[in-house]
Tab-separated table of C-alpha atoms in Angstrom:
chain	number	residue	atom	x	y	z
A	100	UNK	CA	-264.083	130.317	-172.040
A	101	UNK	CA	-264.684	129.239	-168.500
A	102	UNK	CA	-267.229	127.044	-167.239
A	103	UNK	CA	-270.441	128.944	-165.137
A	104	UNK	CA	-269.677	127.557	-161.812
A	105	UNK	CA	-273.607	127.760	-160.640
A	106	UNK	CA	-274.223	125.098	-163.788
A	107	UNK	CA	-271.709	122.469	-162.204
A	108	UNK	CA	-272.869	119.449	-160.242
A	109	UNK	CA	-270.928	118.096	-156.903
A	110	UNK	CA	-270.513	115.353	-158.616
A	111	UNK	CA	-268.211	116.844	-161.491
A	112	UNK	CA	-265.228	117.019	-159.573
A	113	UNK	CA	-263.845	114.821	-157.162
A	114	UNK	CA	-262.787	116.237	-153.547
A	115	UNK	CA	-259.175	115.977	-152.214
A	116	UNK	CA	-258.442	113.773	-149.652
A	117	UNK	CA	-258.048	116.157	-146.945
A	118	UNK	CA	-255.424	114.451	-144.897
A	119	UNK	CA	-251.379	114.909	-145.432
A	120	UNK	CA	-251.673	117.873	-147.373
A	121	UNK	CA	-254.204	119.342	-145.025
A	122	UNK	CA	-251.884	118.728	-141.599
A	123	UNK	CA	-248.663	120.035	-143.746
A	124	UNK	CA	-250.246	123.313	-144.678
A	125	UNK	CA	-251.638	123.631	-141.435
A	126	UNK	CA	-248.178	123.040	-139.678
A	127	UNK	CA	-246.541	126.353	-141.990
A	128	UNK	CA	-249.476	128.261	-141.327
A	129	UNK	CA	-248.604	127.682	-137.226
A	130	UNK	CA	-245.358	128.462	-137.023
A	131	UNK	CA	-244.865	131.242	-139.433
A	132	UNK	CA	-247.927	133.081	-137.506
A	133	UNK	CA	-245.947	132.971	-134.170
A	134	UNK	CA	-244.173	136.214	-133.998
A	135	UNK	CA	-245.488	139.688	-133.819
A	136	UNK	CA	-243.772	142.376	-134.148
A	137	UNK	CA	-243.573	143.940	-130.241
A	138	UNK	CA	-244.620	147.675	-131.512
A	139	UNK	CA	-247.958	145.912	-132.692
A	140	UNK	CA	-247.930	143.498	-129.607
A	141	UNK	CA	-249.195	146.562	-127.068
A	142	UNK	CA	-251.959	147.769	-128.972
A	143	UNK	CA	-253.788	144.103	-129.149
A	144	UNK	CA	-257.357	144.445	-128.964
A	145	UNK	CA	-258.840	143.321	-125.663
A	146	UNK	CA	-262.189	141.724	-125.407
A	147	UNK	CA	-264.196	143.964	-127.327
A	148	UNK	CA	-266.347	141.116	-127.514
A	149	UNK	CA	-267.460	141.504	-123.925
A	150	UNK	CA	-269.385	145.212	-122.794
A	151	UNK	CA	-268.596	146.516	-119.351
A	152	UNK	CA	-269.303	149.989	-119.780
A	153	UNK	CA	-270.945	152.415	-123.030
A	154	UNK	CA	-268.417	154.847	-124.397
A	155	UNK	CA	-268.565	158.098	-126.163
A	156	UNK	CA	-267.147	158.135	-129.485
A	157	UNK	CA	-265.058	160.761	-128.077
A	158	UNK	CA	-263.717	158.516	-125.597
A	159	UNK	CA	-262.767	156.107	-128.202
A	160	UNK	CA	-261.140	158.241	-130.401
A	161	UNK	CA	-258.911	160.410	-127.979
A	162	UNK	CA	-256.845	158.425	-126.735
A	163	UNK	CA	-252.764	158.275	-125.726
A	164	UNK	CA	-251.105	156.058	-127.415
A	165	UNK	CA	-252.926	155.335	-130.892
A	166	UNK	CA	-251.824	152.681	-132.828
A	167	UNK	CA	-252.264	154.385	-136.195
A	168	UNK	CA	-248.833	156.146	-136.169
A	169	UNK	CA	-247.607	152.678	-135.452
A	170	UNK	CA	-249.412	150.951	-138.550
A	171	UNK	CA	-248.741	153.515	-140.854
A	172	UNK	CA	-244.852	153.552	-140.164
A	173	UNK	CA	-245.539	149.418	-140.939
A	174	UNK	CA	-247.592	150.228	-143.812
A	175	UNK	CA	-244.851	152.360	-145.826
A	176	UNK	CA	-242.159	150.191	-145.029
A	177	UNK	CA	-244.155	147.119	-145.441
A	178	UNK	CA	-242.584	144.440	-147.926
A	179	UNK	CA	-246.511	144.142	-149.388
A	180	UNK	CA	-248.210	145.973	-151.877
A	181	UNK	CA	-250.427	148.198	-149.556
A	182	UNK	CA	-253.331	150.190	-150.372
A	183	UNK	CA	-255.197	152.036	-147.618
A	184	UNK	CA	-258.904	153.604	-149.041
A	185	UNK	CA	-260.109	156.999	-148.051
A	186	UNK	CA	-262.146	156.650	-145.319
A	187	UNK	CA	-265.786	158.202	-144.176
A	188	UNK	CA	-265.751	159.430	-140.650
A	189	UNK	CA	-269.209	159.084	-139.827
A	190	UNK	CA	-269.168	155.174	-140.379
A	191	UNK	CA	-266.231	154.578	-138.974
A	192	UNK	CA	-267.422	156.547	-135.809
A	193	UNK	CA	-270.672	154.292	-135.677
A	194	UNK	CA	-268.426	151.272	-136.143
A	195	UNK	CA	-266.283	152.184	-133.278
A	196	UNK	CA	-269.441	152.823	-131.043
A	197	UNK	CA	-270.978	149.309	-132.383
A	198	UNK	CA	-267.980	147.697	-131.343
A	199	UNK	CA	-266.836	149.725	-128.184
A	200	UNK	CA	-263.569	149.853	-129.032
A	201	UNK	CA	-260.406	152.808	-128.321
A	202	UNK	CA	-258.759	153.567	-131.816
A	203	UNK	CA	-255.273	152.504	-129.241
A	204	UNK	CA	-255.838	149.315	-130.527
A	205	UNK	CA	-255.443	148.385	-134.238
A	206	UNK	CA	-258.871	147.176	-135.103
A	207	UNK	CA	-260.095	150.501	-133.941
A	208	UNK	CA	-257.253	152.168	-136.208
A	209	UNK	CA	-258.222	150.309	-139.280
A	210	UNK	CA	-261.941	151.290	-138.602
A	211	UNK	CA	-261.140	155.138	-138.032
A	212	UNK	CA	-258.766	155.743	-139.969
A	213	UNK	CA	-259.238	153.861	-143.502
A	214	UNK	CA	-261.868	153.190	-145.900
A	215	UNK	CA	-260.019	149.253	-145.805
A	216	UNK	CA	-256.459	148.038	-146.431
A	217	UNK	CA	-256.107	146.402	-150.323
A	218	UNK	CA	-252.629	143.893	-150.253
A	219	UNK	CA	-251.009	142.271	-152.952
A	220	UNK	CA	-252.988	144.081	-155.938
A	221	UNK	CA	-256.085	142.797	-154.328
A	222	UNK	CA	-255.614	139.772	-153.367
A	223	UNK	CA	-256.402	140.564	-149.538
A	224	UNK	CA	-259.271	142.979	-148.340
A	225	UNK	CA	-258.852	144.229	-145.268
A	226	UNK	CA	-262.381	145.946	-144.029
A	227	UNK	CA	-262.729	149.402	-142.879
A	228	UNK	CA	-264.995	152.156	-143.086
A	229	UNK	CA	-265.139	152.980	-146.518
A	230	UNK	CA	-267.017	155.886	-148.412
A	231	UNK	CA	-270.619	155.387	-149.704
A	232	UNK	CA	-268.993	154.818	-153.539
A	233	UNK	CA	-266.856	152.757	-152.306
A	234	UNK	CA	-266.327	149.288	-154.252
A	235	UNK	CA	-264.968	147.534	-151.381
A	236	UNK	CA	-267.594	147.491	-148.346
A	237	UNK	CA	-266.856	148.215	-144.561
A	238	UNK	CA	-266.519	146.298	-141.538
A	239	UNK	CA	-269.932	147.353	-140.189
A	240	UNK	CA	-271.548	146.026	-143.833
A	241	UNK	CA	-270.102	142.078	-143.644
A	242	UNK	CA	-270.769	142.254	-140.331
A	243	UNK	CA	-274.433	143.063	-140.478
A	244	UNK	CA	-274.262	145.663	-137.840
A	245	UNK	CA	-277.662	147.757	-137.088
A	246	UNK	CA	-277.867	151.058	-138.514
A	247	UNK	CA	-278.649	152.588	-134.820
A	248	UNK	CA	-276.122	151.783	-131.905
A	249	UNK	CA	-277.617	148.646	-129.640
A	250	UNK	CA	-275.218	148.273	-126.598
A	251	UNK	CA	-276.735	144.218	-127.055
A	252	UNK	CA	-276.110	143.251	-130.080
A	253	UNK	CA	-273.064	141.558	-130.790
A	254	UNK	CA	-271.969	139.575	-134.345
A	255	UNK	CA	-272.673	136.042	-134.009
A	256	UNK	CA	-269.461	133.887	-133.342
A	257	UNK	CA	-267.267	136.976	-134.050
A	258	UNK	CA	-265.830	139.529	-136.546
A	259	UNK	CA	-265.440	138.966	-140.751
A	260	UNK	CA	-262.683	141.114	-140.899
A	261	UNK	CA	-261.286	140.285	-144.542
A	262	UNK	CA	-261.770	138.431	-147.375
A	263	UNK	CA	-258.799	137.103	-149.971
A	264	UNK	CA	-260.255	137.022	-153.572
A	265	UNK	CA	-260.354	133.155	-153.858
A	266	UNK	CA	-263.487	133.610	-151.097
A	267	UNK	CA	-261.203	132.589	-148.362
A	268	UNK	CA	-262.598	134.734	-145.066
A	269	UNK	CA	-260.514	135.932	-141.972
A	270	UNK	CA	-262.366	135.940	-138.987
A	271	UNK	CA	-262.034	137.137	-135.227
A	272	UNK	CA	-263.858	134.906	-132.854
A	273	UNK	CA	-265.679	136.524	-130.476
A	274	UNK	CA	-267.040	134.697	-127.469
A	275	UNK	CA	-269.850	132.432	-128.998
A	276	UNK	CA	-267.059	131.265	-131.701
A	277	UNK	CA	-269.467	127.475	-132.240
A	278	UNK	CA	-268.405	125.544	-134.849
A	279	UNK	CA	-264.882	127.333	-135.445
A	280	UNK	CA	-261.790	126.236	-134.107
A	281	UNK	CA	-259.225	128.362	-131.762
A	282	UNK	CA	-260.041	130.723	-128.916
A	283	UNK	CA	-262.043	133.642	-128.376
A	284	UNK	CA	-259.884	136.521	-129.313
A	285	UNK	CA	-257.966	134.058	-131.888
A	286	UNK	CA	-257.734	134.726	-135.955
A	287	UNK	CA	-259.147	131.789	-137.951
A	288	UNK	CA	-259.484	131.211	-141.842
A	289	UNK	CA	-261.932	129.254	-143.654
A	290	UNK	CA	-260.242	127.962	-146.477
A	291	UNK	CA	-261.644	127.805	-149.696
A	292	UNK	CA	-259.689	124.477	-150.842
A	293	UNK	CA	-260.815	122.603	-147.528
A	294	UNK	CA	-264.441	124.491	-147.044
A	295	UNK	CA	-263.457	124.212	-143.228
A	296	UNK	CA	-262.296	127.090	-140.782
A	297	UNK	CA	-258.262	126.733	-139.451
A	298	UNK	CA	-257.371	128.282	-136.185
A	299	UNK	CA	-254.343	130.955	-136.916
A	300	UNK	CA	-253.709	130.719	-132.797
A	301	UNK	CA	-252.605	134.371	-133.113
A	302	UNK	CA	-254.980	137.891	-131.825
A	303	UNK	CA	-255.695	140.489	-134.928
A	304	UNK	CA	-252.749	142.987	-134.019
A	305	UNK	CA	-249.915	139.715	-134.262
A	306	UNK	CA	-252.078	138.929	-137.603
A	307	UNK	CA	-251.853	142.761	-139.197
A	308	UNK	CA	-247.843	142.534	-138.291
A	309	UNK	CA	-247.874	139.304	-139.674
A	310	UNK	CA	-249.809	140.738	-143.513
A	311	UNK	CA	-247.554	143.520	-143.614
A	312	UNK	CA	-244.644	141.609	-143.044
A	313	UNK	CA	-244.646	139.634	-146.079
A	314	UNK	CA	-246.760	136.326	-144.854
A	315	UNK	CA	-249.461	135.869	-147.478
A	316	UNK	CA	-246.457	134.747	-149.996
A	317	UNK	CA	-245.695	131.283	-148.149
A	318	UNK	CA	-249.691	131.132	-146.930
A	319	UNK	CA	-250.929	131.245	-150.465
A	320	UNK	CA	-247.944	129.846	-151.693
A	321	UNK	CA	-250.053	126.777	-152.816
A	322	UNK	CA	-253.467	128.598	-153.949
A	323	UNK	CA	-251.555	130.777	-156.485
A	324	UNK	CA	-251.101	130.502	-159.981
A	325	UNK	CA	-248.998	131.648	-162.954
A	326	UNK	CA	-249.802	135.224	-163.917
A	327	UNK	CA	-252.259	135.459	-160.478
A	328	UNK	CA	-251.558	139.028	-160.014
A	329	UNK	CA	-252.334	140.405	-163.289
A	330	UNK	CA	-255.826	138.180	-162.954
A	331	UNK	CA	-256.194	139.669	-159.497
A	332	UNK	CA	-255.478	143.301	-160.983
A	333	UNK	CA	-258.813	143.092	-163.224
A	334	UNK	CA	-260.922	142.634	-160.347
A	335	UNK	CA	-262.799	145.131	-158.653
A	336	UNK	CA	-263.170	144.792	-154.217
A	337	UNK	CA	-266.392	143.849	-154.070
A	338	UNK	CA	-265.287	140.290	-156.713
A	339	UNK	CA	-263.287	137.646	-156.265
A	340	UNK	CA	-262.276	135.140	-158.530
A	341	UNK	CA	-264.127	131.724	-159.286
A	342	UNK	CA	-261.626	128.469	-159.617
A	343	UNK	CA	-262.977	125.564	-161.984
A	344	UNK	CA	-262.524	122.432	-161.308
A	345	UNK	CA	-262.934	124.222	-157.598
A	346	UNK	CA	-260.323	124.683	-155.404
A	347	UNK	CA	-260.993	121.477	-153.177
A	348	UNK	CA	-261.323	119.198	-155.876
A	349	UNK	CA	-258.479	116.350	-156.717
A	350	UNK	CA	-257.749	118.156	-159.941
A	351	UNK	CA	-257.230	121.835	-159.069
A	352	UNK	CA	-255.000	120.997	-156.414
A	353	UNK	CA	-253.095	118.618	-158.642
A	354	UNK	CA	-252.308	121.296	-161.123
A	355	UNK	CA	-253.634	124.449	-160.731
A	356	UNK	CA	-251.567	126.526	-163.719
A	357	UNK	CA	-254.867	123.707	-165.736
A	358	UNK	CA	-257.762	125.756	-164.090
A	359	UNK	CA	-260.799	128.320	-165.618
A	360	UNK	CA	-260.988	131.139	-163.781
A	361	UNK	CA	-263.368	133.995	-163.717
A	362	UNK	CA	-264.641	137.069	-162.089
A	363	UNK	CA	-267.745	136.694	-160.445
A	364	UNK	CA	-269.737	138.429	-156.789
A	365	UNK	CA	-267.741	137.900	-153.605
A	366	UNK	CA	-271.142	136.928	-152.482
A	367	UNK	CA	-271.214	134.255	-155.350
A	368	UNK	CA	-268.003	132.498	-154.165
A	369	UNK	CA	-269.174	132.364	-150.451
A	370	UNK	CA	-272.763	131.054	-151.380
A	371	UNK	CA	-270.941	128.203	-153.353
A	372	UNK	CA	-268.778	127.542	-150.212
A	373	UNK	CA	-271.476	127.021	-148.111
A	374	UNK	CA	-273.371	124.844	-150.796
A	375	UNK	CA	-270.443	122.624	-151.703
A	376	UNK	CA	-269.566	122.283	-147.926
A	377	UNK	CA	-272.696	120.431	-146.996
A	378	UNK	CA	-273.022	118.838	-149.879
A	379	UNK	CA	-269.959	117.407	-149.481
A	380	UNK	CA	-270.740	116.264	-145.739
A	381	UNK	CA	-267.818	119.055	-144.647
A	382	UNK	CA	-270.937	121.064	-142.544
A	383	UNK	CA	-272.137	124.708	-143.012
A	384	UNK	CA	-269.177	127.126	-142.112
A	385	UNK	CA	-271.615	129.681	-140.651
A	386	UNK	CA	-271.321	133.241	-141.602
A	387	UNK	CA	-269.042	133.972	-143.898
A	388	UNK	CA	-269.297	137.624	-143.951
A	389	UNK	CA	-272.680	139.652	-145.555
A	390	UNK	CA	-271.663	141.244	-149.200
């Protein structure tokens, strides 16, 4: 039976040293996020961070040029187990308005046009605008966006835009990106075996060609186990899936096949993260996404 995570001290588990095996991973993750695939290139979002002028929603959505056409074409010949979720209309339209972006770019095509993107069984949730029963939330929900459209407002530090089931959280820095590492515009990834964000040094369009393309094999390459996928396969969108001893500690990372593992609140994992990280004298991550 596994252990209940919420009973275990800091003290029960020792923490990795995070030095060679930290820089090594790092070093794959670099280079193999490097190349985009050019039909994805042109519809990069710009800085939809930054407000020059309030749109209609019809002046988001009609547009020449969409990159949906594009994605899907990538989706169905995509190497990935790929999922896309009905969609609701109406929250994907506030979405768009919250964020002022053109469905020509693909963050506005994920937003419009699916309820979220599900890879590898699960394993990756990719937010979208989901229906009301959804299981998996939308974009606007992590985000905390208001229910009413404020030209102001903007998400602190940037965009949750997915979550892996291990709690690990893919973010899009916006402008104010303090206390995370790469640029504004950039992907980064807080990893759950480090409890510290990693700058991807790639936009979100480069990082969608890079998912569908086959990527999260050699990313995760470490953080998987033996029989992972039929785990991941009992788990519903809005769980993910606690490690014991955790994923940072000296003895998960020395054999991780050895592990408990259990299904437990996305919310759950990401509370821990932030508890263990200061705690551990790593520093609070920030937001980690609002489930």
């Amino acid at each position: 039976m596994a252990r209940n995570v919420i009973e275990l001290g800091v003290h029960d588990h020792k923490p990795a040293n995070p030095g060679t095996r930290s820089a090594s991973r790092n070093r794959c993750r670099d280079v193999q996020l490097r190349s985009p695939r050019s039909a994805f290139a042109k519809h990069a979002q710009s800085r939809w961070w930054k407000i020059e002028q309030v749109r209609e929603l019809s002046e988001l959505i009609d547009v020449d040029d969409p990159a949906w056409p594009v994605m899907l074409e990538e989706i169905s010949e995509s190497v990935v187990p790929v999922d896309v979720l009905p969609v609701e209309p109406e929250h994907g339209g506030r979405c768009l308005q919250q964020l002022q972006i053109t469905v020509r770019s693909m963050l506005g095509a994920v937003v419009w046009h699916t309820g979220g993107l599900l890879l590898d069984d699960g394993w990756l949730r990719v937010y979208g605008s989901p229906a009301a029963d959804a299981d998996l939330p939308g974009l606007a929900q992590v985000n905390g966006f208001p229910q009413r459209f404020e030209p102001t407002w903007q998400p602190a530090g940037g965009l949750v835009v997915a979550h892996d089931v291990l709690g690990g959280v893919f973010a899009l820095n916006g402008a104010d990106a303090v206390g995370r590492p790469g640029a504004p515009g950039q992907m980064v990834y807080f990893a759950p075996d480090s409890l510290k964000w990693e700058a991807l040094k790639i936009g979100h369009s480069a990082w969608l060609a890079w998912l569908l393309s086959g990527g999260l094999e050699d990313f995760y390459a470490a953080l998987r186990w033996s029989g992972w996928r039929e785990e991941v396969a009992e788990v519903t969108a809005s769980e993910g899936i606690s490690v014991v001893p955790f994923l940072w500690s000296a003895e998960a990372q020395q054999d991780l096949n050895a592990t408990s593992r259990r299904r437990v609140p996305m919310a759950e994992l990401l509370g821990l993260s932030r508890e263990f990280g200061e705690r551990l004298g790593v520093g609070d991550p920030g937001f980690l996404g609002q489930l």
